[in-house]
């Protein structure tokens, strides 16, 4: 009698469990779709804002500017010229730490695409869960992390960013694309210098192929910034040191007033080390 009841119970339970499993899988699929839709709407919202994103004190008016360059290009002077503009907070180099986030995000996205399919992965799969990596949520959190720990915009900041010489760690175009994803509407200033002078610096003089390496890097940076269209601008150190008035074009592009007195005063101070 007992075994008969047990068989009956098992016979009844198996179809029920099967339906529950299918229902669970359906909910997972629906959950993935909802997450994808949230990611899409998050990116759309950033685009509608025209690049303005929330600052640490909740404002929706903070914009971003990054200086793209290589070592010994005079970029510290350019950073100082930008920081003298009211409402600008452009930080210095950070050792390329943003690139670590680029590698993290790129690897997660690659794995997500590789293992995404009609059926969700289960705990018996070695890549269980990676197909649910949420790119919109990830970039939102990374934006918050970088803004609050690296950029740290001061009260009254309208434009935040940093200057960096380490844009060669990955194809520059891909890397700048990630920065744009993190900071929608970001703009980029490419700063170059006479490569013969750069190659003679103590950081480069020991390299036998310094000139060729620098020329290759500069060309890649030119192409990457050039692809940004109106969100990219190129200045040349030797030009604006010889004739500061050429910086009028930069400030016009930024939508800022060119303050000749302030620029002259900044150029008179020795920068870097």
Short mmCIF file of C-alpha atoms in Angstrom, two decimals:
data_model
loop_
_atom_site.label_atom_id
_atom_site.label_comp_id
_atom_site.label_asym_id
_atom_site.label_seq_id
_atom_site.Cartn_x
_atom_site.Cartn_y
_atom_site.Cartn_z
CA UNK A 1 0.00 0.00 0.00
CA UNK A 2 2.82 2.38 1.00
CA UNK A 3 4.81 1.75 -2.18
CA UNK A 4 1.70 2.25 -4.28
CA UNK A 5 1.06 5.64 -2.64
CA UNK A 6 4.70 6.58 -3.16
CA UNK A 7 4.56 5.69 -6.85
CA UNK A 8 1.36 7.70 -7.19
CA UNK A 9 2.94 10.67 -5.46
CA UNK A 10 6.04 10.48 -7.65
CA UNK A 11 3.95 10.12 -10.79
CA UNK A 12 1.96 13.19 -9.80
CA UNK A 13 4.96 15.23 -8.70
CA UNK A 14 7.18 14.72 -11.76
CA UNK A 15 4.93 16.62 -14.20
CA UNK A 16 4.47 19.37 -11.63
CA UNK A 17 8.24 19.70 -11.16
CA UNK A 18 8.66 19.73 -14.92
CA UNK A 19 6.21 22.58 -15.24
CA UNK A 20 7.94 24.48 -12.42
CA UNK A 21 11.32 24.09 -14.11
CA UNK A 22 9.93 25.31 -17.42
CA UNK A 23 8.24 28.21 -15.63
CA UNK A 24 11.55 29.07 -13.92
CA UNK A 25 13.38 29.02 -17.24
CA UNK A 26 10.70 31.22 -18.80
CA UNK A 27 11.04 33.72 -15.96
CA UNK A 28 14.82 33.78 -16.49
CA UNK A 29 14.37 34.53 -20.17
CA UNK A 30 11.88 37.29 -19.38
CA UNK A 31 14.24 38.66 -16.75
CA UNK A 32 17.09 38.76 -19.30
CA UNK A 33 14.87 40.63 -21.73
CA UNK A 34 13.85 43.14 -19.07
CA UNK A 35 17.50 43.71 -18.13
CA UNK A 36 18.41 44.23 -21.77
CA UNK A 37 15.57 46.73 -22.10
CA UNK A 38 16.78 48.59 -18.98
CA UNK A 39 20.29 48.72 -20.47
CA UNK A 40 18.90 50.07 -23.75
CA UNK A 41 16.78 52.72 -22.04
CA UNK A 42 19.71 53.76 -19.83
CA UNK A 43 21.86 54.40 -22.89
CA UNK A 44 18.99 56.24 -24.60
CA UNK A 45 18.52 58.45 -21.55
CA UNK A 46 22.21 59.36 -21.58
CA UNK A 47 21.98 60.21 -25.27
CA UNK A 48 18.88 62.39 -24.74
CA UNK A 49 20.71 64.29 -22.04
CA UNK A 50 23.29 65.17 -24.69
CA UNK A 51 26.18 64.01 -22.61
CA UNK A 52 25.10 65.67 -19.39
CA UNK A 53 25.22 63.18 -16.54
CA UNK A 54 24.61 63.38 -12.84
CA UNK A 55 27.44 64.68 -10.70
CA UNK A 56 28.17 63.54 -7.17
CA UNK A 57 25.78 66.12 -5.72
CA UNK A 58 22.93 65.05 -7.99
CA UNK A 59 23.17 67.74 -10.70
CA UNK A 60 22.39 66.74 -14.28
CA UNK A 61 24.73 69.27 -15.90
CA UNK A 62 28.24 67.83 -15.64
CA UNK A 63 30.09 67.43 -18.94
CA UNK A 64 33.38 65.70 -19.71
CA UNK A 65 36.63 66.58 -21.46
CA UNK A 66 39.74 64.39 -21.82
CA UNK A 67 43.22 65.34 -23.02
CA UNK A 68 44.70 62.65 -25.28
CA UNK A 69 48.45 62.77 -25.71
CA UNK A 70 51.83 61.09 -25.10
CA UNK A 71 54.65 61.81 -22.65
CA UNK A 72 56.63 65.07 -22.81
CA UNK A 73 54.12 66.74 -25.09
CA UNK A 74 53.48 69.78 -22.89
CA UNK A 75 50.10 68.44 -21.81
CA UNK A 76 50.54 69.59 -18.20
CA UNK A 77 50.63 73.16 -19.47
CA UNK A 78 47.49 72.52 -21.52
CA UNK A 79 45.80 71.01 -18.47
CA UNK A 80 46.61 74.15 -16.50
CA UNK A 81 45.24 76.37 -19.27
CA UNK A 82 41.99 74.41 -19.19
CA UNK A 83 41.78 74.38 -15.40
CA UNK A 84 42.02 78.16 -15.37
CA UNK A 85 38.67 78.31 -17.12
CA UNK A 86 35.84 78.94 -14.63
CA UNK A 87 33.93 75.73 -13.96
CA UNK A 88 36.63 73.37 -15.28
CA UNK A 89 38.21 70.63 -13.18
CA UNK A 90 40.61 68.64 -15.36
CA UNK A 91 42.71 66.23 -13.31
CA UNK A 92 46.19 64.98 -14.14
CA UNK A 93 47.37 61.50 -15.07
CA UNK A 94 46.18 58.45 -13.16
CA UNK A 95 48.48 55.72 -14.45
CA UNK A 96 45.94 54.55 -17.01
CA UNK A 97 43.64 53.01 -14.39
CA UNK A 98 40.60 53.60 -16.60
CA UNK A 99 42.07 51.06 -18.99
CA UNK A 100 41.65 48.35 -16.32
CA UNK A 101 37.92 49.05 -16.36
CA UNK A 102 37.98 48.91 -20.17
CA UNK A 103 39.59 45.46 -20.04
CA UNK A 104 37.13 44.28 -17.39
CA UNK A 105 34.10 45.50 -19.34
CA UNK A 106 35.38 44.22 -22.69
CA UNK A 107 36.11 40.75 -21.33
CA UNK A 108 32.71 40.51 -19.65
CA UNK A 109 30.89 41.65 -22.79
CA UNK A 110 32.82 39.19 -24.96
CA UNK A 111 31.91 36.32 -22.65
CA UNK A 112 28.29 37.50 -22.43
CA UNK A 113 27.94 37.45 -26.21
CA UNK A 114 29.69 34.09 -26.50
CA UNK A 115 27.43 32.33 -24.02
CA UNK A 116 24.12 34.08 -24.59
CA UNK A 117 21.55 31.83 -26.21
CA UNK A 118 17.93 30.83 -26.14
CA UNK A 119 18.36 28.86 -22.93
CA UNK A 120 19.88 30.40 -19.79
CA UNK A 121 23.00 28.79 -18.38
CA UNK A 122 22.56 26.54 -15.35
CA UNK A 123 24.80 25.96 -12.31
CA UNK A 124 26.32 22.92 -14.02
CA UNK A 125 27.76 25.15 -16.78
CA UNK A 126 31.30 26.49 -16.21
CA UNK A 127 30.24 30.02 -17.38
CA UNK A 128 27.02 30.05 -15.34
CA UNK A 129 25.63 33.59 -15.00
CA UNK A 130 27.94 35.45 -17.38
CA UNK A 131 25.18 35.73 -20.00
CA UNK A 132 23.33 37.97 -17.56
CA UNK A 133 26.16 40.54 -17.29
CA UNK A 134 24.31 43.89 -17.41
CA UNK A 135 26.35 46.39 -19.50
CA UNK A 136 24.08 49.35 -18.77
CA UNK A 137 24.25 48.82 -15.03
CA UNK A 138 28.01 48.14 -15.20
CA UNK A 139 28.79 51.37 -17.06
CA UNK A 140 26.53 53.37 -14.74
CA UNK A 141 28.40 52.03 -11.71
CA UNK A 142 31.79 52.56 -13.36
CA UNK A 143 30.81 56.12 -14.25
CA UNK A 144 29.94 56.73 -10.62
CA UNK A 145 33.18 55.11 -9.42
CA UNK A 146 35.41 57.14 -11.75
CA UNK A 147 33.55 60.39 -11.13
CA UNK A 148 33.61 60.08 -7.35
CA UNK A 149 37.13 58.71 -6.92
CA UNK A 150 39.22 59.97 -9.87
CA UNK A 151 37.53 63.08 -11.23
CA UNK A 152 36.10 64.34 -7.94
CA UNK A 153 34.50 67.48 -9.45
CA UNK A 154 34.64 70.38 -7.08
CA UNK A 155 31.61 72.52 -6.23
CA UNK A 156 30.75 74.69 -9.21
CA UNK A 157 32.34 72.32 -11.73
CA UNK A 158 30.72 72.32 -15.17
CA UNK A 159 33.32 70.30 -17.10
CA UNK A 160 35.30 67.44 -15.59
CA UNK A 161 37.92 65.06 -16.95
CA UNK A 162 41.62 64.30 -16.96
CA UNK A 163 44.71 64.34 -19.13
CA UNK A 164 46.52 61.08 -19.77
CA UNK A 165 49.50 59.88 -21.80
CA UNK A 166 48.58 56.17 -21.71
CA UNK A 167 46.14 55.79 -24.59
CA UNK A 168 48.29 53.19 -26.36
CA UNK A 169 47.37 50.25 -24.13
CA UNK A 170 44.63 49.15 -26.57
CA UNK A 171 43.60 50.32 -30.05
CA UNK A 172 42.91 54.02 -29.26
CA UNK A 173 39.68 54.08 -31.24
CA UNK A 174 38.24 51.21 -29.17
CA UNK A 175 39.46 52.74 -25.94
CA UNK A 176 37.98 56.17 -26.69
CA UNK A 177 34.75 54.41 -27.61
CA UNK A 178 34.65 52.93 -24.11
CA UNK A 179 35.25 56.38 -22.58
CA UNK A 180 32.31 57.67 -24.64
CA UNK A 181 30.16 54.80 -23.36
CA UNK A 182 31.15 55.64 -19.80
CA UNK A 183 30.73 59.39 -20.30
CA UNK A 184 28.22 60.03 -23.13
CA UNK A 185 28.98 63.21 -25.02
CA UNK A 186 32.61 63.28 -23.88
CA UNK A 187 34.98 65.47 -25.88
CA UNK A 188 38.66 64.90 -26.56
CA UNK A 189 41.56 67.32 -27.05
CA UNK A 190 44.57 65.82 -28.83
CA UNK A 191 47.81 67.53 -27.79
CA UNK A 192 50.90 66.97 -29.97
CA UNK A 193 54.44 68.35 -30.08
CA UNK A 194 57.46 68.36 -32.36
CA UNK A 195 58.40 64.68 -32.18
CA UNK A 196 62.14 65.38 -32.47
CA UNK A 197 61.96 67.32 -29.20
CA UNK A 198 59.89 64.60 -27.55
CA UNK A 199 62.34 61.91 -28.68
CA UNK A 200 65.26 63.81 -27.11
CA UNK A 201 63.65 63.93 -23.67
CA UNK A 202 65.19 61.84 -20.90
CA UNK A 203 62.15 59.54 -20.95
CA UNK A 204 62.59 58.69 -24.63
CA UNK A 205 66.27 59.28 -25.51
CA UNK A 206 67.31 55.74 -24.52
CA UNK A 207 64.90 54.13 -26.99
CA UNK A 208 66.58 53.31 -30.32
CA UNK A 209 63.31 53.60 -32.30
CA UNK A 210 61.84 56.53 -30.39
CA UNK A 211 61.01 58.66 -33.43
CA UNK A 212 59.35 55.83 -35.36
CA UNK A 213 57.39 54.65 -32.32
CA UNK A 214 56.21 58.17 -31.54
CA UNK A 215 55.18 58.79 -35.15
CA UNK A 216 53.13 55.60 -35.18
CA UNK A 217 51.46 56.41 -31.88
CA UNK A 218 50.66 59.98 -32.89
CA UNK A 219 49.08 58.83 -36.13
CA UNK A 220 46.87 56.35 -34.27
CA UNK A 221 45.81 59.04 -31.79
CA UNK A 222 45.08 61.48 -34.63
CA UNK A 223 42.86 58.90 -36.32
CA UNK A 224 41.02 58.01 -33.11
CA UNK A 225 40.32 61.60 -32.11
CA UNK A 226 39.52 62.52 -35.71
CA UNK A 227 36.79 59.85 -35.79
CA UNK A 228 35.03 61.74 -33.00
CA UNK A 229 34.16 64.48 -35.49
CA UNK A 230 33.09 67.70 -33.76
CA UNK A 231 33.76 66.14 -30.37
CA UNK A 232 37.50 66.06 -31.11
CA UNK A 233 39.97 68.94 -31.38
CA UNK A 234 43.71 69.06 -32.10
CA UNK A 235 46.23 71.51 -30.66
CA UNK A 236 50.00 71.58 -31.16
CA UNK A 237 52.25 72.60 -28.27
CA UNK A 238 54.81 74.43 -30.41
CA UNK A 239 52.07 76.49 -32.07
CA UNK A 240 50.36 77.81 -28.94
CA UNK A 241 53.63 78.44 -27.10
CA UNK A 242 54.89 80.49 -30.07
CA UNK A 243 51.57 82.25 -30.59
CA UNK A 244 49.05 81.90 -27.72
CA UNK A 245 46.30 83.43 -29.85
CA UNK A 246 45.93 80.13 -31.72
CA UNK A 247 44.21 78.88 -28.57
CA UNK A 248 41.22 81.03 -29.48
CA UNK A 249 40.12 78.18 -31.70
CA UNK A 250 40.24 75.73 -28.79
CA UNK A 251 38.22 77.99 -26.50
CA UNK A 252 35.71 78.71 -29.26
CA UNK A 253 35.29 74.95 -29.71
CA UNK A 254 34.75 74.59 -25.98
CA UNK A 255 32.23 77.41 -26.02
CA UNK A 256 34.33 79.40 -23.57
CA UNK A 257 35.77 82.91 -23.55
CA UNK A 258 39.42 83.30 -24.54
CA UNK A 259 41.04 85.23 -21.68
CA UNK A 260 44.30 86.55 -23.13
CA UNK A 261 45.60 87.84 -19.81
CA UNK A 262 44.99 84.56 -18.01
CA UNK A 263 46.53 82.53 -20.85
CA UNK A 264 49.64 84.74 -20.87
CA UNK A 265 49.97 84.43 -17.11
CA UNK A 266 49.68 80.64 -17.25
CA UNK A 267 52.22 80.31 -20.06
CA UNK A 268 54.74 82.27 -18.00
CA UNK A 269 54.79 79.57 -15.30
CA UNK A 270 57.02 76.48 -15.64
CA UNK A 271 54.96 73.28 -15.61
CA UNK A 272 55.69 69.57 -15.13
CA UNK A 273 59.13 68.35 -14.01
#
